Amino acid sequence: MTELTDLTAVQLVDAFSKGEISPVDATRAALRRARDVQPTVNAFVRIDSDEALAQAEASTERWRRGEPRGLVDGVPVSVKDILLQRGGPTLRGSKTVSAAGAWDEDAPSVARLREHGAVFIGKTTTPEFGWKGVTDSPQSGITRNPYDPARTAGGSSGGGAAAVALGAAPVSLGTDGGGSVRIPGSFCGIFALKPTYGRVPLYPASAFGTLAHVGPMTRDAADAALLMDVISGPDWRDWSQLAPVEGSFRAGIEGGVRGLRIAYSPSLGNQVAVRPVVAAAVRRAVESLAAQGAYVEEADPDFTDPVEAFHTLWFSGAARVVQHLPPDRRKLLDAGLQEICAQGARSSALDYLAAVDVRMELGRRMGRFHETYDLLVTPTLPITAFEAGAEVPKGSGHRRWTGWTPFTYPFNMTQQPAATVPCGVDRDGLPIGVQIVAARHADALVLRAAHALYEAGGAEIAPPAVG
């Protein structure tokens, strides 16, 4: 018998509509799973049992009357503790943020989910202010990988990815400024999408500027399409949001990949050392796309690693986040965050604008690349999950998290849609992800290609060890 915690959001909504299960049933199961796995993986900052059950009971009554509020009425969701959710504090992984206050406002994506009847089961963990690609913080400790608790879940949306992988709600809202939904998505064996910048409204504006995106972390691409139909709704508080979506992300997801022109770049032109087991799994995913009728060619985008420009933009943003803190409060910050803030504070306006120039040139090159290719496929990461509590793998020689994430942050700089899809496991049973990238505004194409991998069975991996 299928466990309720194994059902996707799409399956739950279908079961609600048929009266086979109720939102209360689904919420109780998700809350039970969240409480059971929390001591091992530490995915949640807060689990809101009473409030979630009250929302589920109201949803159950709406379904009983045949009057669901929206597309995800009754579906349990979790929210990264970077995004505002009214009724409780958003501490952002930091001891420098006070829990006092009204906390009476939802972020745009949270507001859209609430309007559609979602059930909020809790807030998930983040590194302090979402600054790095793993999830540990002074405020909430270390979040661990559901496939091996000795390993990291990735970050910065690590809590949400672990929660989805373990069935503690089928969907989670995350943020992605340099790979922060795709990194943990890859490490935890789930689907995650960084949409085109502005496709999902964001408020308050991120100090990391237009690098920061909001995106869904889900069991599969179909759930992400459903969530995108909800969270892409307009919100006047985001001055940089895109025009409303025409049509539905769900409508075209079954289109397949036949005839699409796909560039496969296994190492960004030999710039990245990829573990052989990762390279082999990604190649199998690419072969699956080719077998489904896509025109696949091994081709590399025309750019060199923009990491120094990314660091200027990212570290300056981090410095801005903590600028208001007096010296005694700054001592409470993560030591690594203190380091990058100090570096970012030394950047001049001219340094920042030079990094913007690099970013604009990168965007131009990728725009030209997509004149030839509909999609770019790469590994999501060159490695699988490493030891928990470390910013970089032991013995890697990397100084910062960007050293092992070279496939992710370039596409925050270009604002393109990019997703990770599970495509296998390594010898230790740790998940491997394949990244699918499209031109700006072609989010639906990314979802379509990802869904084709799921439909072909190329995204099936064993369930997590925990839980």
Coordinates of C-alpha atoms in Angstrom, one line a residue:
M1 CA 0.0 0.0 0.0
T2 CA 1.3 3.5 -0.9
E3 CA 2.1 5.7 2.1
L4 CA 0.5 9.1 2.1
T5 CA 3.9 10.6 2.5
D6 CA 5.0 9.0 -0.8
L7 CA 2.3 10.8 -2.8
T8 CA 3.1 13.8 -5.0
A9 CA 1.1 17.1 -4.8
V10 CA -0.6 16.2 -8.1
Q11 CA -1.6 12.8 -6.7
L12 CA -2.8 14.4 -3.4
V13 CA -5.1 16.9 -5.2
D14 CA -6.5 14.1 -7.4
A15 CA -7.2 12.0 -4.3
F16 CA -8.8 15.0 -2.5
S17 CA -11.1 15.6 -5.5
K18 CA -12.2 11.9 -5.5
G19 CA -12.8 11.8 -1.7
E20 CA -10.2 9.0 -1.3
I21 CA -8.3 10.8 1.3
S22 CA -8.6 14.2 3.1
P23 CA -6.2 17.1 3.6
V24 CA -6.3 16.2 7.3
D25 CA -5.1 12.7 6.5
A26 CA -2.3 14.1 4.3
T27 CA -1.3 16.7 6.9
R28 CA -1.2 14.3 9.8
A29 CA 1.0 12.0 7.8
A30 CA 3.4 14.8 6.8
L31 CA 3.6 16.2 10.3
R32 CA 4.3 12.7 11.7
R33 CA 7.1 12.2 9.2
A34 CA 8.5 15.7 9.9
R35 CA 8.7 15.0 13.6
D36 CA 10.1 11.5 13.1
V37 CA 13.0 12.6 10.9
Q38 CA 13.8 15.9 12.6
P39 CA 16.2 14.4 15.2
T40 CA 18.2 12.8 12.5
V41 CA 18.3 15.3 9.6
N42 CA 17.3 18.6 11.3
A43 CA 15.4 19.9 8.3
F44 CA 13.0 22.2 10.2
V45 CA 13.4 25.4 12.2
R46 CA 9.8 25.1 13.3
I47 CA 7.0 22.6 12.9
D48 CA 3.6 24.2 13.1
S49 CA 1.4 21.2 14.0
D50 CA -1.7 23.0 15.5
E51 CA -1.9 25.7 12.8
A52 CA -1.3 23.2 10.0
L53 CA -4.1 20.9 11.3
A54 CA -6.5 23.9 11.5
Q55 CA -5.7 24.8 7.9
A56 CA -6.2 21.1 6.9
E57 CA -9.5 20.9 8.6
A58 CA -10.7 24.0 6.8
S59 CA -9.5 22.6 3.5
T60 CA -11.2 19.3 4.1
E61 CA -14.5 21.1 4.6
R62 CA -14.0 23.0 1.4
W63 CA -13.4 19.8 -0.5
R64 CA -16.4 18.2 1.1
R65 CA -18.5 21.0 -0.2
G66 CA -16.9 20.7 -3.6
E67 CA -15.5 24.2 -3.3
P68 CA -11.7 24.0 -3.2
R69 CA -10.0 27.3 -2.9
G70 CA -7.3 26.8 -5.5
L71 CA -4.9 24.5 -7.3
V72 CA -3.1 23.2 -4.2
D73 CA -5.9 23.3 -1.6
G74 CA -5.0 21.0 1.2
V75 CA -1.4 20.1 0.0
P76 CA 1.2 20.2 2.8
V77 CA 4.1 22.6 2.0
S78 CA 7.1 23.8 3.8
V79 CA 8.8 27.2 3.5
K80 CA 12.5 28.1 3.7
D81 CA 13.2 30.4 6.7
I82 CA 14.4 33.1 4.4
L83 CA 10.8 33.8 3.1
L84 CA 8.3 35.7 5.3
Q85 CA 5.4 33.7 6.5
R86 CA 2.9 35.4 8.7
G87 CA 2.2 34.1 12.2
G88 CA 5.8 33.3 13.1
P89 CA 9.3 34.8 13.0
T90 CA 11.7 34.5 10.0
L91 CA 15.1 34.2 11.6
R92 CA 17.1 33.5 8.4
G93 CA 19.5 31.2 10.3
S94 CA 20.9 34.0 12.3
K95 CA 21.2 34.8 16.0
T96 CA 21.3 38.5 15.0
V97 CA 17.6 38.5 14.0
S98 CA 15.1 39.1 16.8
A99 CA 12.0 36.9 17.0
A100 CA 10.1 39.8 18.5
G101 CA 7.6 41.6 16.4
A102 CA 4.3 41.2 14.7
W103 CA 5.5 39.0 11.8
D104 CA 2.2 39.6 10.0
E105 CA 3.2 39.6 6.3
D106 CA 3.7 36.8 3.8
A107 CA 6.3 36.8 1.0
P108 CA 4.6 36.9 -2.4
S109 CA 5.1 33.2 -3.1
V110 CA 3.8 32.3 0.3
A111 CA 0.8 34.6 -0.1
R112 CA -0.1 32.9 -3.4
L113 CA 0.1 29.4 -1.8
R114 CA -2.1 30.6 1.0
E115 CA -4.6 32.0 -1.5
H116 CA -4.7 28.6 -3.1
G117 CA -5.4 26.8 0.1
A118 CA -2.0 25.2 0.9
V119 CA -1.3 23.8 4.4
F120 CA 1.9 25.2 5.9
I121 CA 3.5 22.6 8.1
G122 CA 6.7 24.5 9.1
K123 CA 9.8 26.6 8.2
T124 CA 12.9 24.8 6.9
T125 CA 16.5 25.5 7.7
T126 CA 19.0 27.7 5.9
P127 CA 22.6 28.8 6.4
E128 CA 22.8 32.3 7.8
F129 CA 21.1 34.7 5.4
G130 CA 21.4 31.9 2.7
W131 CA 25.1 32.7 2.2
K132 CA 26.6 29.4 1.2
G133 CA 25.9 26.1 -0.6
V134 CA 25.5 23.9 2.5
T135 CA 23.0 24.2 5.3
D136 CA 24.4 24.8 8.8
S137 CA 23.9 28.0 10.9
P138 CA 24.6 29.4 14.3
Q139 CA 20.8 29.6 14.8
S140 CA 19.7 26.1 13.9
G141 CA 22.8 23.8 13.6
I142 CA 23.6 21.3 10.9
T143 CA 21.1 19.9 8.4
R144 CA 22.0 16.4 7.2
N145 CA 21.5 14.4 4.1
P146 CA 18.5 12.0 4.1
Y147 CA 20.6 9.4 2.2
D148 CA 23.4 9.5 4.8
P149 CA 23.2 11.8 7.9
A150 CA 27.0 12.0 8.0
R151 CA 26.8 14.0 4.8
T152 CA 25.5 17.5 4.0
A153 CA 22.1 18.1 2.5
G154 CA 23.6 20.9 0.4
G155 CA 22.3 24.5 0.6
S156 CA 21.2 27.0 1.0
S157 CA 17.7 25.5 0.8
G158 CA 18.9 22.2 2.4
G159 CA 16.1 21.9 4.9
G160 CA 13.5 22.1 2.2
A161 CA 15.2 19.5 0.0
A162 CA 15.6 17.1 2.9
A163 CA 12.0 17.5 3.9
V164 CA 10.7 16.8 0.4
A165 CA 13.0 13.8 0.0
L166 CA 11.7 12.3 3.2
G167 CA 8.0 13.0 2.6
A168 CA 7.6 15.7 5.2
A169 CA 5.4 17.6 2.7
P170 CA 5.7 16.9 -1.0
V171 CA 6.7 20.5 -1.9
S172 CA 8.8 23.2 -0.4
L173 CA 9.6 26.8 -1.3
G174 CA 13.3 27.7 -1.6
T175 CA 15.5 30.5 -2.7
D176 CA 18.4 30.3 -5.2
G177 CA 21.1 32.9 -5.5
G178 CA 23.9 30.7 -6.7
G179 CA 22.4 27.2 -6.9
S180 CA 20.6 27.2 -3.6
V181 CA 17.6 25.0 -4.7
R182 CA 19.6 23.0 -7.3
I183 CA 22.6 22.1 -5.0
P184 CA 20.4 20.5 -2.3
G185 CA 18.1 19.1 -4.9
S186 CA 21.0 17.2 -6.5
F187 CA 22.4 16.1 -3.1
C188 CA 19.0 14.9 -1.8
G189 CA 17.7 13.3 -5.0
I190 CA 14.7 15.6 -5.8
F191 CA 13.6 18.0 -8.5
A192 CA 14.3 21.7 -8.1
L193 CA 13.8 24.6 -10.4
K194 CA 15.4 28.1 -10.4
P195 CA 12.9 30.0 -12.6
T196 CA 13.8 32.9 -14.8
Y197 CA 14.5 35.9 -12.6
G198 CA 11.3 37.8 -11.9
R199 CA 9.1 34.9 -12.9
V200 CA 8.3 34.4 -9.2
P201 CA 7.9 37.7 -7.3
L202 CA 10.2 38.3 -4.4
Y203 CA 9.7 40.6 -1.4
P204 CA 11.5 41.9 0.6
A205 CA 14.1 42.4 -2.1
S206 CA 17.2 40.4 -1.6
A207 CA 20.5 42.1 -0.6
F208 CA 22.0 39.8 -3.2
G209 CA 20.0 41.7 -5.8
T210 CA 19.0 40.1 -9.1
L211 CA 21.0 37.0 -8.4
A212 CA 18.3 35.8 -6.0
H213 CA 15.4 33.7 -7.3
V214 CA 12.5 31.9 -5.6
G215 CA 11.8 28.4 -6.8
P216 CA 10.0 25.1 -6.0
M217 CA 11.6 21.9 -4.7
T218 CA 9.4 18.9 -5.4
R219 CA 9.2 15.2 -6.0
D220 CA 9.1 15.6 -9.8
A221 CA 8.6 18.1 -12.6
A222 CA 4.8 17.8 -12.7
D223 CA 4.6 19.0 -9.1
A224 CA 6.9 21.9 -9.9
A225 CA 4.7 22.9 -12.9
L226 CA 1.7 22.8 -10.6
L227 CA 3.5 25.0 -8.0
M228 CA 4.7 27.4 -10.7
D229 CA 1.1 28.0 -11.8
V230 CA 0.5 29.2 -8.2
I231 CA 3.6 31.1 -7.2
S232 CA 4.1 32.9 -10.5
G233 CA 1.0 35.1 -9.6
P234 CA 1.8 38.8 -9.7
D235 CA 2.5 40.9 -6.6
W236 CA 2.8 44.6 -6.7
R237 CA 5.6 44.6 -4.0
D238 CA 8.2 43.3 -6.5
W239 CA 9.1 46.1 -8.9
S240 CA 11.2 43.7 -11.0
Q241 CA 8.6 41.0 -11.6
L242 CA 7.9 39.8 -15.1
A243 CA 4.5 40.2 -16.8
P244 CA 1.9 37.6 -15.8
V245 CA 2.2 34.1 -17.3
E246 CA 0.1 33.4 -20.4
G247 CA -1.4 30.0 -20.1
S248 CA -0.3 27.3 -17.7
F249 CA 3.0 25.6 -16.9
R250 CA 1.1 22.3 -16.6
A251 CA -0.4 22.6 -20.0
G252 CA 2.7 21.9 -22.1
I253 CA 4.6 19.6 -19.7
E254 CA 3.6 16.5 -21.7
G255 CA 5.1 17.8 -25.0
G256 CA 8.3 15.7 -24.8
V257 CA 11.7 16.5 -26.3
R258 CA 11.3 15.2 -29.9
G259 CA 13.0 17.8 -32.2
L260 CA 14.6 19.8 -29.5
R261 CA 18.2 20.9 -30.0
I262 CA 20.2 20.0 -26.9
A263 CA 23.8 20.9 -26.2
Y264 CA 25.5 18.5 -23.8
S265 CA 28.4 20.1 -21.9
P266 CA 30.0 17.5 -19.6
S267 CA 32.6 19.8 -18.1
L268 CA 32.0 23.4 -19.5
G269 CA 34.9 22.9 -22.0
N270 CA 37.2 21.0 -19.6
Q271 CA 37.0 23.7 -17.0
V272 CA 35.5 21.4 -14.4
A273 CA 36.8 18.1 -13.0
V274 CA 33.8 15.9 -12.8
R275 CA 33.8 12.6 -10.9
P276 CA 33.5 9.7 -13.3
V277 CA 30.5 8.2 -11.6
V278 CA 28.7 11.6 -11.9
A279 CA 29.7 12.0 -15.5
A280 CA 28.5 8.5 -16.4
A281 CA 25.0 9.1 -14.8
V282 CA 24.6 12.4 -16.5
R283 CA 25.6 10.9 -19.9
R284 CA 22.9 8.2 -19.4
A285 CA 20.3 11.0 -18.9
V286 CA 21.5 12.7 -22.0
E287 CA 21.2 9.4 -23.9
S288 CA 17.6 9.1 -22.7
L289 CA 16.8 12.5 -24.1
A290 CA 18.4 11.5 -27.4
A291 CA 16.4 8.2 -27.4
Q292 CA 13.2 10.2 -27.1
G293 CA 13.9 12.2 -30.3
A294 CA 16.0 15.1 -29.2
Y295 CA 18.9 16.2 -31.4
V296 CA 21.9 16.0 -28.9
E297 CA 25.3 17.4 -29.7
E298 CA 28.3 17.7 -27.3
A299 CA 28.9 21.5 -27.2
D300 CA 30.2 23.9 -24.6
P301 CA 28.9 27.4 -24.0
D302 CA 31.4 30.1 -24.8
F303 CA 32.5 31.4 -21.4
T304 CA 35.2 31.1 -18.8
D305 CA 34.4 30.6 -15.1
P306 CA 32.9 33.9 -13.9
V307 CA 33.6 33.1 -10.2
E308 CA 35.5 36.3 -9.4
A309 CA 32.8 38.5 -10.7
F310 CA 30.2 36.4 -8.9
H311 CA 32.2 36.7 -5.7
T312 CA 32.2 40.5 -6.0
L313 CA 28.5 40.6 -6.4
W314 CA 27.8 38.0 -3.8
F315 CA 30.2 39.2 -1.1
S316 CA 29.1 42.8 -1.5
G317 CA 25.5 41.7 -1.0
A318 CA 26.5 39.8 2.1
A319 CA 28.3 42.9 3.5
R320 CA 25.1 44.9 2.8
V321 CA 23.0 42.3 4.8
V322 CA 25.0 42.9 8.0
Q323 CA 26.0 46.5 7.5
H324 CA 23.6 47.6 10.2
L325 CA 25.0 45.4 12.9
P326 CA 27.3 46.8 15.6
P327 CA 30.6 45.1 16.1
D328 CA 29.4 43.1 19.2
R329 CA 26.5 41.6 17.2
R330 CA 28.7 40.8 14.2
K331 CA 30.6 38.4 16.5
L332 CA 27.5 36.2 16.5
L333 CA 27.8 35.6 12.7
D334 CA 29.0 32.4 11.1
A335 CA 32.8 32.7 10.8
G336 CA 32.8 32.2 7.0
L337 CA 30.1 34.8 6.6
Q338 CA 32.2 37.3 8.6
E339 CA 35.1 36.6 6.2
I340 CA 33.1 37.2 3.0
C341 CA 31.4 40.3 4.4
A342 CA 34.8 41.8 5.2
Q343 CA 35.9 41.0 1.7
G344 CA 32.7 42.4 0.2
A345 CA 33.0 45.6 2.2
R346 CA 36.3 46.3 0.5
S347 CA 34.8 46.2 -3.0
S348 CA 34.3 49.6 -4.5
A349 CA 31.5 50.8 -6.7
L350 CA 33.8 50.4 -9.7
D351 CA 34.6 46.8 -8.7
Y352 CA 30.9 46.1 -8.5
L353 CA 30.2 47.7 -11.9
A354 CA 33.1 45.7 -13.4
A355 CA 31.4 42.5 -12.1
V356 CA 28.1 43.7 -13.7
D357 CA 30.0 44.1 -17.0
V358 CA 31.1 40.5 -16.8
R359 CA 27.6 39.4 -16.0
M360 CA 26.1 41.3 -19.0
E361 CA 28.7 39.8 -21.3
L362 CA 28.0 36.3 -19.9
G363 CA 24.3 36.9 -20.6
R364 CA 25.0 38.0 -24.2
R365 CA 27.1 34.9 -24.8
M366 CA 24.4 32.6 -23.5
G367 CA 21.7 34.4 -25.5
R368 CA 23.8 33.7 -28.6
F369 CA 24.3 30.1 -27.6
H370 CA 20.5 29.6 -27.3
E371 CA 20.1 30.8 -30.9
T372 CA 21.5 27.5 -31.8
Y373 CA 20.4 25.2 -28.9
D374 CA 17.0 25.0 -27.1
L375 CA 18.6 23.5 -24.0
L376 CA 21.9 23.1 -22.3
V377 CA 22.5 20.0 -20.2
T378 CA 25.3 19.7 -17.7
P379 CA 25.9 17.9 -14.4
T380 CA 24.3 19.8 -11.6
L381 CA 27.4 19.3 -9.5
P382 CA 30.7 17.6 -10.2
I383 CA 30.5 15.6 -6.9
T384 CA 28.0 14.0 -4.6
A385 CA 27.3 15.0 -1.0
F386 CA 30.4 15.3 1.3
E387 CA 30.7 15.5 5.1
A388 CA 28.1 17.5 7.0
G389 CA 29.2 20.7 8.8
A390 CA 31.9 21.7 6.2
E391 CA 31.7 24.4 3.6
V392 CA 33.9 22.5 1.2
P393 CA 34.9 18.8 0.9
K394 CA 37.9 17.8 3.0
G395 CA 41.1 17.9 1.0
S396 CA 39.5 19.6 -2.0
G397 CA 41.7 22.6 -1.9
H398 CA 38.6 24.9 -2.3
R399 CA 38.4 28.0 -0.2
R400 CA 34.7 28.8 -0.6
W401 CA 31.6 26.8 -1.6
T402 CA 31.7 28.2 -5.2
G403 CA 34.8 26.0 -5.8
W404 CA 32.6 22.9 -6.0
T405 CA 29.5 24.5 -7.6
P406 CA 30.8 25.7 -11.0
F407 CA 27.7 24.6 -12.9
T408 CA 25.2 26.5 -10.9
Y409 CA 26.1 30.1 -10.2
P410 CA 26.7 31.2 -13.8
F411 CA 23.0 30.8 -14.5
N412 CA 22.1 33.1 -11.6
M413 CA 24.3 35.7 -13.2
T414 CA 22.4 35.2 -16.5
Q415 CA 19.0 34.9 -14.9
Q416 CA 18.2 31.8 -17.0
P417 CA 15.8 29.0 -15.8
A418 CA 17.7 26.0 -14.6
A419 CA 16.6 22.8 -13.0
T420 CA 18.1 19.7 -11.4
V421 CA 16.7 16.2 -12.0
P422 CA 17.9 13.1 -10.2
C423 CA 19.7 10.7 -12.6
G424 CA 21.4 8.1 -10.5
V425 CA 23.4 7.3 -7.4
D426 CA 27.1 6.8 -6.7
R427 CA 28.6 3.7 -5.1
D428 CA 27.6 4.9 -1.7
G429 CA 24.0 5.4 -2.8
L430 CA 24.2 9.2 -2.8
P431 CA 22.1 11.0 -5.4
I432 CA 23.5 12.5 -8.6
G433 CA 21.7 15.3 -10.5
V434 CA 21.6 16.5 -14.1
Q435 CA 21.0 20.2 -14.8
I436 CA 18.8 21.4 -17.6
V437 CA 19.1 25.1 -18.6
A438 CA 17.1 27.1 -21.1
A439 CA 17.1 30.7 -22.4
R440 CA 15.5 33.3 -20.3
H441 CA 11.7 33.0 -20.2
A442 CA 11.8 29.4 -21.4
D443 CA 10.9 27.9 -18.0
A444 CA 8.2 25.7 -19.6
L445 CA 10.8 24.1 -21.8
V446 CA 12.9 23.2 -18.8
L447 CA 9.9 21.6 -17.1
R448 CA 9.0 19.8 -20.3
A449 CA 12.4 18.2 -20.7
A450 CA 12.6 17.3 -17.1
H451 CA 9.2 15.7 -17.2
A452 CA 10.3 13.6 -20.2
L453 CA 13.2 12.2 -18.1
Y454 CA 10.7 11.2 -15.4
E455 CA 8.3 9.7 -17.9
A456 CA 11.1 7.6 -19.4
G457 CA 12.2 6.4 -15.9
G458 CA 15.5 8.1 -16.0
A459 CA 14.9 10.0 -12.8
E460 CA 14.1 7.1 -10.6
I461 CA 16.4 6.5 -7.7
A462 CA 16.1 4.5 -4.4
P463 CA 14.3 6.2 -1.5
P464 CA 16.4 7.8 1.3
A465 CA 17.9 5.7 4.1
V466 CA 16.4 7.9 6.8
G467 CA 12.8 7.4 7.7

